mmCIF file with all atom_site columns, C-alpha atoms in Angstrom:
data_model
loop_
_atom_site.group_PDB
_atom_site.id
_atom_site.type_symbol
_atom_site.label_atom_id
_atom_site.label_alt_id
_atom_site.label_comp_id
_atom_site.label_asym_id
_atom_site.label_entity_id
_atom_site.label_seq_id
_atom_site.pdbx_PDB_ins_code
_atom_site.Cartn_x
_atom_site.Cartn_y
_atom_site.Cartn_z
_atom_site.occupancy
_atom_site.B_iso_or_equiv
_atom_site.pdbx_formal_charge
_atom_site.auth_seq_id
_atom_site.auth_comp_id
_atom_site.auth_asym_id
_atom_site.auth_atom_id
_atom_site.pdbx_PDB_model_num
ATOM 1   C CA . MET I 1 1   ? -0.315  0.078  0.094   1.00 49.00 ? 1   MET I CA 1
ATOM 2   C CA . PRO I 1 2   ? 1.646   3.251  -1.220  1.00 51.00 ? 2   PRO I CA 1
ATOM 3   C CA . SER I 1 3   ? 1.921   5.419  1.380   1.00 52.00 ? 3   SER I CA 1
ATOM 4   C CA . VAL I 1 4   ? 0.626   9.429  1.941   1.00 47.00 ? 4   VAL I CA 1
ATOM 5   C CA . SER I 1 5   ? 2.775   12.180 3.452   1.00 50.00 ? 5   SER I CA 1
ATOM 6   C CA . ARG I 1 6   ? 1.310   14.262 5.333   1.00 48.00 ? 6   ARG I CA 1
ATOM 7   C CA . ALA I 1 7   ? 2.366   16.957 2.646   1.00 47.00 ? 7   ALA I CA 1
ATOM 8   C CA . THR I 1 8   ? 0.091   15.814 0.462   1.00 46.00 ? 8   THR I CA 1
ATOM 9   C CA . LEU I 1 9   ? -2.992  15.254 2.761   1.00 42.00 ? 9   LEU I CA 1
ATOM 10  C CA . ALA I 1 10  ? -2.478  19.704 3.602   1.00 48.00 ? 10  ALA I CA 1
ATOM 11  C CA . PRO I 1 11  ? -3.699  20.866 0.167   1.00 50.00 ? 11  PRO I CA 1
ATOM 12  C CA . LEU I 1 12  ? -6.150  18.242 -0.282  1.00 42.00 ? 12  LEU I CA 1
ATOM 13  C CA . SER I 1 13  ? -7.461  19.393 3.669   1.00 48.00 ? 13  SER I CA 1
ATOM 14  C CA . ASN I 1 14  ? -7.486  22.620 2.783   1.00 51.00 ? 14  ASN I CA 1
ATOM 15  C CA . ARG I 1 15  ? -8.869  21.619 -0.291  1.00 47.00 ? 15  ARG I CA 1
ATOM 16  C CA . ALA I 1 16  ? -12.355 20.387 1.092   1.00 44.00 ? 16  ALA I CA 1
ATOM 17  C CA . ARG I 1 17  ? -12.771 23.522 3.508   1.00 49.00 ? 17  ARG I CA 1
ATOM 18  C CA . ASN I 1 18  ? -12.574 25.940 0.667   1.00 48.00 ? 18  ASN I CA 1
ATOM 19  C CA . LEU I 1 19  ? -15.024 23.767 -1.216  1.00 40.00 ? 19  LEU I CA 1
ATOM 20  C CA . GLY I 1 20  ? -17.416 23.377 2.269   1.00 44.00 ? 20  GLY I CA 1
ATOM 21  C CA . SER I 1 21  ? -17.417 26.987 2.194   1.00 44.00 ? 21  SER I CA 1
ATOM 22  C CA . PHE I 1 22  ? -19.243 26.716 -0.700  1.00 41.00 ? 22  PHE I CA 1
ATOM 23  C CA . LEU I 1 23  ? -21.611 24.667 -0.091  1.00 43.00 ? 23  LEU I CA 1
ATOM 24  C CA . VAL I 1 24  ? -25.677 25.523 0.978   1.00 43.00 ? 24  VAL I CA 1
ATOM 25  C CA . PRO I 1 25  ? -27.416 23.179 3.403   1.00 48.00 ? 25  PRO I CA 1
ATOM 26  C CA . PRO I 1 26  ? -30.709 22.521 0.807   1.00 46.00 ? 26  PRO I CA 1
ATOM 27  C CA . ALA I 1 27  ? -33.296 23.444 3.598   1.00 44.00 ? 27  ALA I CA 1
ATOM 28  C CA . MET I 1 28  ? -31.706 26.976 3.097   1.00 42.00 ? 28  MET I CA 1
ATOM 29  C CA . ALA I 1 29  ? -31.498 26.852 -1.272  1.00 41.00 ? 29  ALA I CA 1
ATOM 30  C CA . ALA I 1 30  ? -35.168 25.666 -0.599  1.00 50.00 ? 30  ALA I CA 1
ATOM 31  C CA . ALA I 1 31  ? -35.917 28.618 1.371   1.00 62.00 ? 31  ALA I CA 1
ATOM 32  C CA . GLY I 1 32  ? -38.550 31.613 -0.309  1.00 71.00 ? 32  GLY I CA 1
ATOM 33  C CA . PRO I 1 33  ? -39.443 35.364 0.674   1.00 79.00 ? 33  PRO I CA 1
ATOM 34  C CA . SER I 1 34  ? -40.186 35.799 4.148   1.00 89.00 ? 34  SER I CA 1
ATOM 35  C CA . VAL I 1 35  ? -42.709 38.954 3.074   1.00 93.00 ? 35  VAL I CA 1
ATOM 36  C CA . PHE I 1 36  ? -43.697 40.591 -0.186  1.00 94.00 ? 36  PHE I CA 1
ATOM 37  C CA . LEU I 1 37  ? -43.708 43.670 -1.159  1.00 95.00 ? 37  LEU I CA 1
ATOM 38  C CA . LEU I 1 38  ? -46.503 46.332 -2.636  1.00 96.00 ? 38  LEU I CA 1
ATOM 39  C CA . MET I 1 39  ? -45.534 49.376 -4.603  1.00 96.00 ? 39  MET I CA 1
ATOM 40  C CA . VAL I 1 40  ? -47.334 52.254 -5.297  1.00 97.00 ? 40  VAL I CA 1
ATOM 41  C CA . ASN I 1 41  ? -47.424 55.257 -6.935  1.00 95.00 ? 41  ASN I CA 1
ATOM 42  C CA . GLY I 1 42  ? -50.722 58.332 -8.463  1.00 96.00 ? 42  GLY I CA 1
ATOM 43  C CA . GLN I 1 43  ? -51.933 61.141 -8.074  1.00 96.00 ? 43  GLN I CA 1
ATOM 44  C CA . VAL I 1 44  ? -54.257 62.953 -6.683  1.00 97.00 ? 44  VAL I CA 1
ATOM 45  C CA . GLU I 1 45  ? -55.671 63.988 -9.414  1.00 96.00 ? 45  GLU I CA 1
ATOM 46  C CA . SER I 1 46  ? -58.773 66.359 -9.061  1.00 95.00 ? 46  SER I CA 1
ATOM 47  C CA . ALA I 1 47  ? -62.394 66.706 -6.686  1.00 96.00 ? 47  ALA I CA 1
ATOM 48  C CA . GLN I 1 48  ? -65.539 68.244 -7.539  1.00 94.00 ? 48  GLN I CA 1
ATOM 49  C CA . PHE I 1 49  ? -66.541 70.333 -4.431  1.00 95.00 ? 49  PHE I CA 1
ATOM 50  C CA . PRO I 1 50  ? -69.266 72.455 -5.915  1.00 90.00 ? 50  PRO I CA 1
ATOM 51  C CA . GLU I 1 51  ? -70.151 75.639 -3.499  1.00 89.00 ? 51  GLU I CA 1
ATOM 52  C CA . TYR I 1 52  ? -66.239 76.081 -2.476  1.00 92.00 ? 52  TYR I CA 1
ATOM 53  C CA . ASP I 1 53  ? -62.944 76.805 -4.671  1.00 92.00 ? 53  ASP I CA 1
ATOM 54  C CA . ASP I 1 54  ? -59.260 77.861 -3.953  1.00 93.00 ? 54  ASP I CA 1
ATOM 55  C CA . LEU I 1 55  ? -58.624 74.445 -1.978  1.00 96.00 ? 55  LEU I CA 1
ATOM 56  C CA . TYR I 1 56  ? -55.765 71.796 -1.414  1.00 96.00 ? 56  TYR I CA 1
ATOM 57  C CA . CYS I 1 57  ? -55.678 68.527 0.543   1.00 96.00 ? 57  CYS I CA 1
ATOM 58  C CA . LYS I 1 58  ? -53.425 66.819 2.861   1.00 96.00 ? 58  LYS I CA 1
ATOM 59  C CA . TYR I 1 59  ? -53.632 62.799 2.169   1.00 97.00 ? 59  TYR I CA 1
ATOM 60  C CA . CYS I 1 60  ? -52.095 60.039 4.955   1.00 96.00 ? 60  CYS I CA 1
ATOM 61  C CA . PHE I 1 61  ? -51.514 56.535 4.762   1.00 97.00 ? 61  PHE I CA 1
ATOM 62  C CA . VAL I 1 62  ? -52.830 54.263 8.197   1.00 96.00 ? 62  VAL I CA 1
ATOM 63  C CA . TYR I 1 63  ? -52.009 50.608 7.654   1.00 96.00 ? 63  TYR I CA 1
ATOM 64  C CA . GLY I 1 64  ? -51.431 47.014 9.820   1.00 94.00 ? 64  GLY I CA 1
ATOM 65  C CA . GLN I 1 65  ? -48.412 46.772 12.366  1.00 94.00 ? 65  GLN I CA 1
ATOM 66  C CA . ASP I 1 66  ? -46.767 44.033 10.409  1.00 94.00 ? 66  ASP I CA 1
ATOM 67  C CA . TRP I 1 67  ? -46.695 46.777 7.577   1.00 96.00 ? 67  TRP I CA 1
ATOM 68  C CA . ALA I 1 68  ? -43.190 48.875 7.234   1.00 96.00 ? 68  ALA I CA 1
ATOM 69  C CA . PRO I 1 69  ? -42.820 51.752 4.795   1.00 96.00 ? 69  PRO I CA 1
ATOM 70  C CA . THR I 1 70  ? -39.229 51.272 2.946   1.00 96.00 ? 70  THR I CA 1
ATOM 71  C CA . ALA I 1 71  ? -39.417 54.164 0.206   1.00 95.00 ? 71  ALA I CA 1
ATOM 72  C CA . GLY I 1 72  ? -41.005 57.312 -1.254  1.00 95.00 ? 72  GLY I CA 1
ATOM 73  C CA . LEU I 1 73  ? -43.578 59.773 1.339   1.00 94.00 ? 73  LEU I CA 1
ATOM 74  C CA . GLU I 1 74  ? -46.447 58.200 3.918   1.00 94.00 ? 74  GLU I CA 1
ATOM 75  C CA . GLU I 1 75  ? -48.276 62.031 3.574   1.00 95.00 ? 75  GLU I CA 1
ATOM 76  C CA . GLY I 1 76  ? -47.707 65.041 1.840   1.00 96.00 ? 76  GLY I CA 1
ATOM 77  C CA . ILE I 1 77  ? -50.027 68.195 1.031   1.00 96.00 ? 77  ILE I CA 1
ATOM 78  C CA . SER I 1 78  ? -50.701 69.638 -2.269  1.00 96.00 ? 78  SER I CA 1
ATOM 79  C CA . GLN I 1 79  ? -50.770 73.746 -3.767  1.00 96.00 ? 79  GLN I CA 1
ATOM 80  C CA . ILE I 1 80  ? -53.869 75.391 -3.403  1.00 95.00 ? 80  ILE I CA 1
ATOM 81  C CA . THR I 1 81  ? -55.975 75.540 -6.942  1.00 95.00 ? 81  THR I CA 1
ATOM 82  C CA . SER I 1 82  ? -59.063 76.490 -8.170  1.00 94.00 ? 82  SER I CA 1
ATOM 83  C CA . LYS I 1 83  ? -61.748 75.464 -9.865  1.00 92.00 ? 83  LYS I CA 1
ATOM 84  C CA . SER I 1 84  ? -61.582 75.483 -14.151 1.00 88.00 ? 84  SER I CA 1
ATOM 85  C CA . GLN I 1 85  ? -63.479 77.792 -16.400 1.00 85.00 ? 85  GLN I CA 1
ATOM 86  C CA . ASP I 1 86  ? -64.724 74.687 -18.257 1.00 86.00 ? 86  ASP I CA 1
ATOM 87  C CA . MET I 1 87  ? -68.513 73.432 -17.336 1.00 86.00 ? 87  MET I CA 1
ATOM 88  C CA . ARG I 1 88  ? -66.944 70.848 -14.652 1.00 85.00 ? 88  ARG I CA 1
ATOM 89  C CA . GLN I 1 89  ? -65.429 73.431 -13.066 1.00 89.00 ? 89  GLN I CA 1
ATOM 90  C CA . ALA I 1 90  ? -63.149 70.800 -11.305 1.00 93.00 ? 90  ALA I CA 1
ATOM 91  C CA . LEU I 1 91  ? -60.592 71.526 -9.080  1.00 94.00 ? 91  LEU I CA 1
ATOM 92  C CA . VAL I 1 92  ? -57.308 70.153 -9.921  1.00 95.00 ? 92  VAL I CA 1
ATOM 93  C CA . TRP I 1 93  ? -54.185 69.238 -8.293  1.00 96.00 ? 93  TRP I CA 1
ATOM 94  C CA . ASN I 1 94  ? -52.110 66.421 -10.201 1.00 96.00 ? 94  ASN I CA 1
ATOM 95  C CA . PHE I 1 95  ? -50.957 65.890 -6.765  1.00 96.00 ? 95  PHE I CA 1
ATOM 96  C CA . PRO I 1 96  ? -47.885 62.555 -6.715  1.00 96.00 ? 96  PRO I CA 1
ATOM 97  C CA . ILE I 1 97  ? -48.321 59.844 -5.222  1.00 96.00 ? 97  ILE I CA 1
ATOM 98  C CA . ASP I 1 98  ? -45.832 57.334 -3.775  1.00 96.00 ? 98  ASP I CA 1
ATOM 99  C CA . VAL I 1 99  ? -44.522 54.854 -1.760  1.00 97.00 ? 99  VAL I CA 1
ATOM 100 C CA . THR I 1 100 ? -43.520 51.334 -1.543  1.00 97.00 ? 100 THR I CA 1
ATOM 101 C CA . PHE I 1 101 ? -44.233 48.942 2.002   1.00 97.00 ? 101 PHE I CA 1
ATOM 102 C CA . LYS I 1 102 ? -43.015 45.507 3.048   1.00 96.00 ? 102 LYS I CA 1
ATOM 103 C CA . SER I 1 103 ? -44.641 42.744 4.795   1.00 95.00 ? 103 SER I CA 1
ATOM 104 C CA . THR I 1 104 ? -46.163 39.454 5.967   1.00 92.00 ? 104 THR I CA 1
ATOM 105 C CA . ASN I 1 105 ? -48.784 38.989 5.415   1.00 90.00 ? 105 ASN I CA 1
ATOM 106 C CA . PRO I 1 106 ? -52.110 41.774 3.472   1.00 93.00 ? 106 PRO I CA 1
ATOM 107 C CA . TYR I 1 107 ? -53.759 41.741 6.788   1.00 93.00 ? 107 TYR I CA 1
ATOM 108 C CA . GLY I 1 108 ? -53.513 45.856 7.941   1.00 94.00 ? 108 GLY I CA 1
ATOM 109 C CA . TRP I 1 109 ? -53.604 46.684 4.213   1.00 96.00 ? 109 TRP I CA 1
ATOM 110 C CA . PRO I 1 110 ? -53.402 50.435 3.202   1.00 97.00 ? 110 PRO I CA 1
ATOM 111 C CA . GLN I 1 111 ? -55.844 52.848 3.275   1.00 97.00 ? 111 GLN I CA 1
ATOM 112 C CA . ILE I 1 112 ? -55.229 55.999 1.685   1.00 97.00 ? 112 ILE I CA 1
ATOM 113 C CA . VAL I 1 113 ? -56.544 59.298 3.908   1.00 96.00 ? 113 VAL I CA 1
ATOM 114 C CA . LEU I 1 114 ? -58.018 62.669 2.793   1.00 97.00 ? 114 LEU I CA 1
ATOM 115 C CA . SER I 1 115 ? -58.225 65.447 4.435   1.00 96.00 ? 115 SER I CA 1
ATOM 116 C CA . VAL I 1 116 ? -59.255 68.393 1.626   1.00 96.00 ? 116 VAL I CA 1
ATOM 117 C CA . TYR I 1 117 ? -59.602 72.261 3.411   1.00 95.00 ? 117 TYR I CA 1
ATOM 118 C CA . GLY I 1 118 ? -60.346 75.747 1.841   1.00 93.00 ? 118 GLY I CA 1
ATOM 119 C CA . PRO I 1 119 ? -60.761 79.006 3.022   1.00 90.00 ? 119 PRO I CA 1
ATOM 120 C CA . ASP I 1 120 ? -64.298 79.933 4.885   1.00 84.00 ? 120 ASP I CA 1
ATOM 121 C CA . VAL I 1 121 ? -66.050 83.544 4.380   1.00 81.00 ? 121 VAL I CA 1
ATOM 122 C CA . PHE I 1 122 ? -63.803 85.003 7.420   1.00 80.00 ? 122 PHE I CA 1
ATOM 123 C CA . GLY I 1 123 ? -60.260 83.780 5.603   1.00 82.00 ? 123 GLY I CA 1
ATOM 124 C CA . ASN I 1 124 ? -60.247 81.008 8.160   1.00 83.00 ? 124 ASN I CA 1
ATOM 125 C CA . ASP I 1 125 ? -59.035 77.327 7.054   1.00 87.00 ? 125 ASP I CA 1
ATOM 126 C CA . VAL I 1 126 ? -61.808 74.291 7.277   1.00 88.00 ? 126 VAL I CA 1
ATOM 127 C CA . VAL I 1 127 ? -62.115 71.512 6.507   1.00 92.00 ? 127 VAL I CA 1
ATOM 128 C CA . ARG I 1 128 ? -64.165 70.476 2.899   1.00 93.00 ? 128 ARG I CA 1
ATOM 129 C CA . GLY I 1 129 ? -64.101 67.549 3.719   1.00 94.00 ? 129 GLY I CA 1
ATOM 130 C CA . TYR I 1 130 ? -62.383 64.050 5.235   1.00 95.00 ? 130 TYR I CA 1
ATOM 131 C CA . GLY I 1 131 ? -62.519 60.483 2.336   1.00 95.00 ? 131 GLY I CA 1
ATOM 132 C CA . ALA I 1 132 ? -60.428 57.188 3.033   1.00 96.00 ? 132 ALA I CA 1
ATOM 133 C CA . VAL I 1 133 ? -60.092 54.379 0.165   1.00 96.00 ? 133 VAL I CA 1
ATOM 134 C CA . HIS I 1 134 ? -58.241 50.986 0.722   1.00 96.00 ? 134 HIS I CA 1
ATOM 135 C CA . VAL I 1 135 ? -54.840 50.902 -1.768  1.00 96.00 ? 135 VAL I CA 1
ATOM 136 C CA . PRO I 1 136 ? -56.547 49.031 -4.859  1.00 95.00 ? 136 PRO I CA 1
ATOM 137 C CA . PHE I 1 137 ? -55.229 45.040 -3.837  1.00 92.00 ? 137 PHE I CA 1
ATOM 138 C CA . SER I 1 138 ? -54.471 44.142 -7.929  1.00 92.00 ? 138 SER I CA 1
ATOM 139 C CA . PRO I 1 139 ? -51.355 45.192 -8.745  1.00 93.00 ? 139 PRO I CA 1
ATOM 140 C CA . GLY I 1 140 ? -52.332 47.224 -13.092 1.00 94.00 ? 140 GLY I CA 1
ATOM 141 C CA . ARG I 1 141 ? -53.513 51.143 -13.313 1.00 96.00 ? 141 ARG I CA 1
ATOM 142 C CA . HIS I 1 142 ? -56.830 51.708 -11.513 1.00 96.00 ? 142 HIS I CA 1
ATOM 143 C CA . LYS I 1 143 ? -58.834 55.002 -10.969 1.00 96.00 ? 143 LYS I CA 1
ATOM 144 C CA . ARG I 1 144 ? -61.279 55.795 -7.153  1.00 96.00 ? 144 ARG I CA 1
ATOM 145 C CA . THR I 1 145 ? -64.371 58.199 -6.632  1.00 96.00 ? 145 THR I CA 1
ATOM 146 C CA . ILE I 1 146 ? -64.289 58.802 -3.154  1.00 96.00 ? 146 ILE I CA 1
ATOM 147 C CA . PRO I 1 147 ? -67.139 60.428 -1.919  1.00 96.00 ? 147 PRO I CA 1
ATOM 148 C CA . MET I 1 148 ? -65.751 62.967 1.218   1.00 96.00 ? 148 MET I CA 1
ATOM 149 C CA . PHE I 1 149 ? -68.115 64.005 4.373   1.00 94.00 ? 149 PHE I CA 1
ATOM 150 C CA . VAL I 1 150 ? -67.203 66.772 7.226   1.00 91.00 ? 150 VAL I CA 1
ATOM 151 C CA . PRO I 1 151 ? -68.335 66.328 10.712  1.00 87.00 ? 151 PRO I CA 1
ATOM 152 C CA . GLU I 1 152 ? -71.416 68.336 11.767  1.00 80.00 ? 152 GLU I CA 1
ATOM 153 C CA . SER I 1 153 ? -72.741 69.992 15.511  1.00 66.00 ? 153 SER I CA 1
ATOM 154 C CA . THR I 1 154 ? -74.731 68.860 17.739  1.00 66.00 ? 154 THR I CA 1
ATOM 155 C CA . SER I 1 155 ? -76.917 71.830 17.615  1.00 62.00 ? 155 SER I CA 1
ATOM 156 C CA . ARG I 1 156 ? -78.047 74.997 15.693  1.00 66.00 ? 156 ARG I CA 1
ATOM 157 C CA . LEU I 1 157 ? -76.256 76.908 18.669  1.00 62.00 ? 157 LEU I CA 1
ATOM 158 C CA . GLN I 1 158 ? -73.145 75.091 17.985  1.00 60.00 ? 158 GLN I CA 1
ATOM 159 C CA . LYS I 1 159 ? -73.479 75.411 14.660  1.00 63.00 ? 159 LYS I CA 1
ATOM 160 C CA . PHE I 1 160 ? -73.511 79.089 14.345  1.00 59.00 ? 160 PHE I CA 1
ATOM 161 C CA . THR I 1 161 ? -70.910 79.167 17.569  1.00 65.00 ? 161 THR I CA 1
ATOM 162 C CA . SER I 1 162 ? -68.783 77.288 15.171  1.00 62.00 ? 162 SER I CA 1
ATOM 163 C CA . TRP I 1 163 ? -69.680 79.031 11.447  1.00 61.00 ? 163 TRP I CA 1
ATOM 164 C CA . PHE I 1 164 ? -68.636 82.929 13.397  1.00 59.00 ? 164 PHE I CA 1
ATOM 165 C CA . MET I 1 165 ? -65.211 82.049 15.327  1.00 62.00 ? 165 MET I CA 1
ATOM 166 C CA . GLY I 1 166 ? -64.075 79.921 12.350  1.00 58.00 ? 166 GLY I CA 1
ATOM 167 C CA . ARG I 1 167 ? -63.934 77.042 14.022  1.00 65.00 ? 167 ARG I CA 1
ATOM 168 C CA . ARG I 1 168 ? -65.808 73.782 11.984  1.00 72.00 ? 168 ARG I CA 1
ATOM 169 C CA . PRO I 1 169 ? -65.218 70.002 13.406  1.00 72.00 ? 169 PRO I CA 1
ATOM 170 C CA . GLU I 1 170 ? -62.566 68.133 12.203  1.00 79.00 ? 170 GLU I CA 1
ATOM 171 C CA . TYR I 1 171 ? -60.657 65.492 13.743  1.00 84.00 ? 171 TYR I CA 1
ATOM 172 C CA . THR I 1 172 ? -57.833 65.916 16.213  1.00 83.00 ? 172 THR I CA 1
ATOM 173 C CA . ASP I 1 173 ? -56.172 62.781 13.922  1.00 88.00 ? 173 ASP I CA 1
ATOM 174 C CA . PRO I 1 174 ? -57.422 62.788 10.360  1.00 89.00 ? 174 PRO I CA 1
ATOM 175 C CA . LYS I 1 175 ? -56.182 59.111 10.197  1.00 90.00 ? 175 LYS I CA 1
ATOM 176 C CA . VAL I 1 176 ? -59.601 58.358 12.479  1.00 88.00 ? 176 VAL I CA 1
ATOM 177 C CA . VAL I 1 177 ? -61.147 58.469 9.094   1.00 89.00 ? 177 VAL I CA 1
ATOM 178 C CA . ALA I 1 178 ? -60.089 54.783 8.198   1.00 89.00 ? 178 ALA I CA 1
ATOM 179 C CA . GLN I 1 179 ? -61.576 53.232 11.045  1.00 84.00 ? 179 GLN I CA 1
ATOM 180 C CA . GLY I 1 180 ? -64.038 52.345 12.706  1.00 74.00 ? 180 GLY I CA 1
ATOM 181 C CA . GLU I 1 181 ? -64.652 53.351 16.293  1.00 72.00 ? 181 GLU I CA 1
ATOM 182 C CA . GLY I 1 182 ? -66.197 55.565 17.376  1.00 64.00 ? 182 GLY I CA 1
ATOM 183 C CA . ARG I 1 183 ? -67.598 57.113 14.603  1.00 66.00 ? 183 ARG I CA 1
ATOM 184 C CA . GLU I 1 184 ? -71.193 55.991 14.843  1.00 67.00 ? 184 GLU I CA 1
ATOM 185 C CA . VAL I 1 185 ? -71.340 58.378 17.529  1.00 67.00 ? 185 VAL I CA 1
ATOM 186 C CA . THR I 1 186 ? -69.843 61.304 14.943  1.00 76.00 ? 186 THR I CA 1
ATOM 187 C CA . ARG I 1 187 ? -72.756 63.234 13.036  1.00 80.00 ? 187 ARG I CA 1
ATOM 188 C CA . VAL I 1 188 ? -71.225 63.874 9.590   1.00 84.00 ? 188 VAL I CA 1
ATOM 189 C CA . ARG I 1 189 ? -72.184 65.347 6.360   1.00 86.00 ? 189 ARG I CA 1
ATOM 190 C CA . SER I 1 190 ? -71.709 64.022 2.404   1.00 91.00 ? 190 SER I CA 1
ATOM 191 C CA . GLN I 1 191 ? -69.775 66.904 0.741   1.00 91.00 ? 191 GLN I CA 1
ATOM 192 C CA . GLY I 1 192 ? -67.587 66.655 -3.039  1.00 94.00 ? 192 GLY I CA 1
ATOM 193 C CA . PHE I 1 193 ? -65.855 64.048 -4.203  1.00 96.00 ? 193 PHE I CA 1
ATOM 194 C CA . VAL I 1 194 ? -61.948 63.515 -4.797  1.00 97.00 ? 194 VAL I CA 1
ATOM 195 C CA . THR I 1 195 ? -60.583 61.123 -7.929  1.00 97.00 ? 195 THR I CA 1
ATOM 196 C CA . LEU I 1 196 ? -57.412 58.922 -7.527  1.00 97.00 ? 196 LEU I CA 1
ATOM 197 C CA . LEU I 1 197 ? -55.328 57.268 -9.370  1.00 97.00 ? 197 LEU I CA 1
ATOM 198 C CA . PHE I 1 198 ? -53.242 54.111 -8.597  1.00 97.00 ? 198 PHE I CA 1
ATOM 199 C CA . ASN I 1 199 ? -50.136 52.066 -10.515 1.00 97.00 ? 199 ASN I CA 1
ATOM 200 C CA . VAL I 1 200 ? -49.834 49.398 -8.170  1.00 95.00 ? 200 VAL I CA 1
ATOM 201 C CA . VAL I 1 201 ? -46.883 46.894 -8.570  1.00 95.00 ? 201 VAL I CA 1
ATOM 202 C CA . THR I 1 202 ? -46.552 43.912 -5.884  1.00 94.00 ? 202 THR I CA 1
ATOM 203 C CA . LYS I 1 203 ? -43.683 41.699 -4.996  1.00 92.00 ? 203 LYS I CA 1
ATOM 204 C CA . ASP I 1 204 ? -43.616 38.251 -4.421  1.00 90.00 ? 204 ASP I CA 1
ATOM 205 C CA . MET I 1 205 ? -47.119 37.841 -3.206  1.00 89.00 ? 205 MET I CA 1
ATOM 206 C CA . ARG I 1 206 ? -47.539 35.081 -5.351  1.00 88.00 ? 206 ARG I CA 1
ATOM 207 C CA . LYS I 1 207 ? -44.762 33.269 -3.951  1.00 88.00 ? 207 LYS I CA 1
ATOM 208 C CA . LEU I 1 208 ? -45.872 33.768 -0.656  1.00 88.00 ? 208 LEU I CA 1
ATOM 209 C CA . GLY I 1 209 ? -49.182 31.846 -1.965  1.00 86.00 ? 209 GLY I CA 1
ATOM 210 C CA . TYR I 1 210 ? -51.538 34.776 -2.122  1.00 86.00 ? 210 TYR I CA 1
ATOM 211 C CA . ASP I 1 211 ? -54.181 35.606 -6.054  1.00 82.00 ? 211 ASP I CA 1
ATOM 212 C CA . THR I 1 212 ? -53.981 39.201 -6.952  1.00 74.00 ? 212 THR I CA 1
ATOM 213 C CA . GLY I 1 213 ? -55.052 38.608 -10.383 1.00 69.00 ? 213 GLY I CA 1
ATOM 214 C CA . PRO I 1 214 ? -55.192 36.771 -13.240 1.00 58.00 ? 214 PRO I CA 1
ATOM 215 C CA . LEU I 1 215 ? -51.652 36.155 -15.679 1.00 50.00 ? 215 LEU I CA 1
ATOM 216 C CA . ASP I 1 216 ? -51.968 36.962 -19.267 1.00 37.00 ? 216 ASP I CA 1
ATOM 217 C CA . THR I 1 217 ? -50.875 34.748 -22.324 1.00 31.00 ? 217 THR I CA 1
ATOM 218 C CA . ARG I 1 218 ? -46.897 35.941 -21.457 1.00 37.00 ? 218 ARG I CA 1
ATOM 219 C CA . GLY I 1 219 ? -46.996 35.678 -17.075 1.00 37.00 ? 219 GLY I CA 1
ATOM 220 C CA . VAL I 1 220 ? -47.741 39.542 -16.727 1.00 40.00 ? 220 VAL I CA 1
ATOM 221 C CA . LEU I 1 221 ? -50.197 40.999 -14.851 1.00 42.00 ? 221 LEU I CA 1
ATOM 222 C CA . GLY I 1 222 ? -52.981 42.398 -17.256 1.00 43.00 ? 222 GLY I CA 1
ATOM 223 C CA . PRO I 1 223 ? -55.188 45.321 -17.527 1.00 45.00 ? 223 PRO I CA 1
ATOM 224 C CA . SER I 1 224 ? -58.312 45.724 -15.183 1.00 45.00 ? 224 SER I CA 1
ATOM 225 C CA . PRO I 1 225 ? -61.763 44.792 -16.673 1.00 43.00 ? 225 PRO I CA 1
ATOM 226 C CA . PRO I 1 226 ? -64.122 48.359 -17.336 1.00 43.00 ? 226 PRO I CA 1
ATOM 227 C CA . GLN I 1 227 ? -65.965 48.738 -13.777 1.00 43.00 ? 227 GLN I CA 1
ATOM 228 C CA . GLY I 1 228 ? -69.721 48.227 -15.610 1.00 43.00 ? 228 GLY I CA 1
ATOM 229 C CA . LEU I 1 229 ? -68.493 44.891 -17.531 1.00 41.00 ? 229 LEU I CA 1
ATOM 230 C CA . PRO I 1 230 ? -68.913 41.979 -17.544 1.00 43.00 ? 230 PRO I CA 1
ATOM 231 C CA . LEU I 1 231 ? -65.416 39.872 -16.937 1.00 39.00 ? 231 LEU I CA 1
#
């Protein structure tokens, strides 16, 4: 039997050690992503408030505990805009939205909360409408029209006092609009509409077992069917 010297064994052991550093256990190699991403961009396009002019808009996002923003802005405030001179009399902002979230499950899917403000007859900034809507669940381009509302005073005396003092009823935290607690005891009045445009992209949701919509023949999510038409 031929003898093997220590000098021959040393390079072999070093080579085996280096090769072992590149080996990955099968469980680690097969492990998939632990989170998924939700990328949202678009704009607060326009509003319809026939009784008011010179309005601006604020937005913020409300989401669950398992969600976290990774890029972009969670809140913003637009410029002041006046009504268009055509028959629509639309208030056009075209204010951009751009944010990315990550999460481990869909519970607490993000909602966008809108607050519209404008001057009253005394020049004080007062709230003209609150509204909220979920970010669309399926990827693609989406358009949403949100009905707005304002809190109302509980009596005529309070209503006159708030009008005279320029302190209309409003929420201390607009995020309460996206929550259900305490809403049943709040008196509100419908007032105006705001139109939003969303471009939604998701990543790794299918790998985690969530179905976000049909795929076309190329494996890319196709456009959403128009509202009111059968699928």
